[in-house]
Amino acid sequence: MAVDLLLGLQWGDEGKGKIVDVLTKNYDIIARFQGGPNAGHTLEFDGIKHVLHTIPSGIFHDNAVNVVGNGVVIDPVIFKKELDNLKKFNLDIKSKLFISRKAHLILPTHRLLDAASEASKGKAKIGSTLKGIGPTYMDKTGRNGMRVGDLELDNWQDKYRALADKHESMIAYYDVDLEYDLKELEIEFCKGVEDLKKLTFIDSEEYLFQAQREGKKILAEGAQGSLLDIDFGTYPFVTSSNTTAAGACTGLGVAPNKIGKVFGIFKAYTTRVGSGPFPTELFDEDGKTMARVGNEFGATTGRPRRCGWLDLVALKYAVQVNGVTDLMMMKGDVLSGFKTLKICTAYNYQGKEISHFPYNIEPENVTPIYTEVAGWEDDLTKMSSDNQLPATLNSYIDFLEKELEVPITIVSVGPDRTQTIHR
Ligand code: IMP
């Protein structure tokens, strides 16, 4: 049985949580393969909003088992908070949520290192969520990291101490003002570890291999977006993992020839949190309208998101790198009321028109070239079927499908599960 993927195609926050929630009924297993609590996956049902950071978005469905794969980094402190928030749902967490022994742990000192590194960069800072993601992946690739499986050893605290001590000397190297009480942070960490140890640890690649043999349907849930990928994103303003399709292979142990559908999610416009280039960013009233109507504030940090027109050059690049088979367009409802919409269909790159995503998209190299199309006035949020969509929205969709050469199979018209139109 093939494994399907669900990926964000822009700079994250495309609405993956909602779509996983909508799709979960078709799957037996939902697996996260990269990232950590820098992600904020928002789900809305029965009038209540739920934000998950590390736990896969299938947790609210009775039929789904949720796997946190080896490619994910886990902060026991944040994980504990997520688990505590789930208590009111009376879920059988032990049989619904499995953690890979090979997933790496975020230590309190990783968070401090993240803060020190950002503070030392001044204006050049990445705009990190400060969850310790970068330093944890650095320790992973540097072969120094601590993994979930280490917690099963009697001497895990020795390993912890050695790594935390090393981090403290590194923090001192940054020579920035950072006030912290490590003892206090360690007490919190140990409480988190105690709760984590109550969960089911597995060799997740083996579990998923057997599940595939048994014909179980598996959905791999991506975090962040393709333009934040460590290799293909807008480096260095990226996250520290492979957010693209290949990340599901390394982050779960799924073989490339076992990948089935690749669902790519994008917003009808573009947003970004944190620093870094964003060619179609708007600084005018249109951008403010998108931010206000779209409630564009980060689910993890609460930071306002930068907003701009749809960048088709970047979207095509993401479709290509991921091998997207089905597209899902989110937040078309936010664009209701714009008389004219702009779609960036090419870049002016150092004076030449190009249609591919180049090495360097800083504003001094790239200005967007737009195609203008007619907007729609209608309130989409009450619509439930394809044939209710306004003609100009259908033209917008047709235009994108033609350019991207991939069908748009879902149009989302609001945050709730029910506000989803299948085409
Ligand atoms: P980090 O992964 O926390 O180090 O952050 C690196 C960059 O990725 C920053 O620009 C963050 O704002 C961005 N980022 C990380 N996670 C997310 C996410 O889930 N959604 C959107 N942006 C994110």
Coordinates of N, CA and C in Angstrom, one line a residue, residues 13 31 34 63 75 95 153 237 277 301 336 353 368 371 376 397 404 422:
D13 N 2.0 27.5 7.1 CA 0.7 28.1 7.5 C -0.3 28.1 6.4
A31 N 1.2 10.2 10.1 CA 2.5 10.3 10.6 C 3.2 11.6 10.3
Q34 N 8.9 15.5 10.0 CA 9.9 16.5 10.2 C 9.4 17.6 11.1
N63 N -10.6 6.5 14.5 CA -10.0 5.4 13.7 C -8.5 5.5 13.4
D75 N 10.2 18.4 21.9 CA 10.5 19.1 23.2 C 9.6 18.5 24.2
S95 N -2.6 4.1 23.0 CA -2.8 3.2 21.8 C -3.0 4.1 20.6
L153 N 17.3 4.2 28.5 CA 18.5 3.8 29.2 C 18.6 4.3 30.6
F237 N 17.1 31.8 5.3 CA 15.8 32.1 6.0 C 14.9 30.9 5.8
P277 N 13.4 36.9 2.1 CA 12.8 37.5 0.9 C 11.4 37.0 0.6
T301 N 3.6 31.4 17.5 CA 4.3 32.6 18.1 C 3.3 33.8 18.3
S336 N -12.4 37.5 -1.2 CA -13.7 38.1 -1.6 C -13.7 39.6 -1.4
E353 N 13.4 38.7 -18.0 CA 12.2 38.0 -17.5 C 12.5 36.5 -17.4
P368 N 8.4 41.2 -9.1 CA 7.4 40.3 -9.7 C 6.8 40.9 -10.9
T371 N 0.0 39.1 -13.6 CA -1.1 39.0 -14.5 C -2.3 39.4 -13.7
W376 N -13.9 38.3 -7.1 CA -15.3 38.0 -6.8 C -15.7 38.7 -5.5
I397 N -9.3 29.5 -10.6 CA -8.9 28.1 -10.4 C -8.4 27.5 -11.8
L404 N -0.1 25.3 -13.5 CA 0.6 24.3 -12.6 C 0.5 22.9 -13.2
H422 N -15.2 19.8 -2.3 CA -14.4 18.8 -3.1 C -14.8 18.9 -4.6

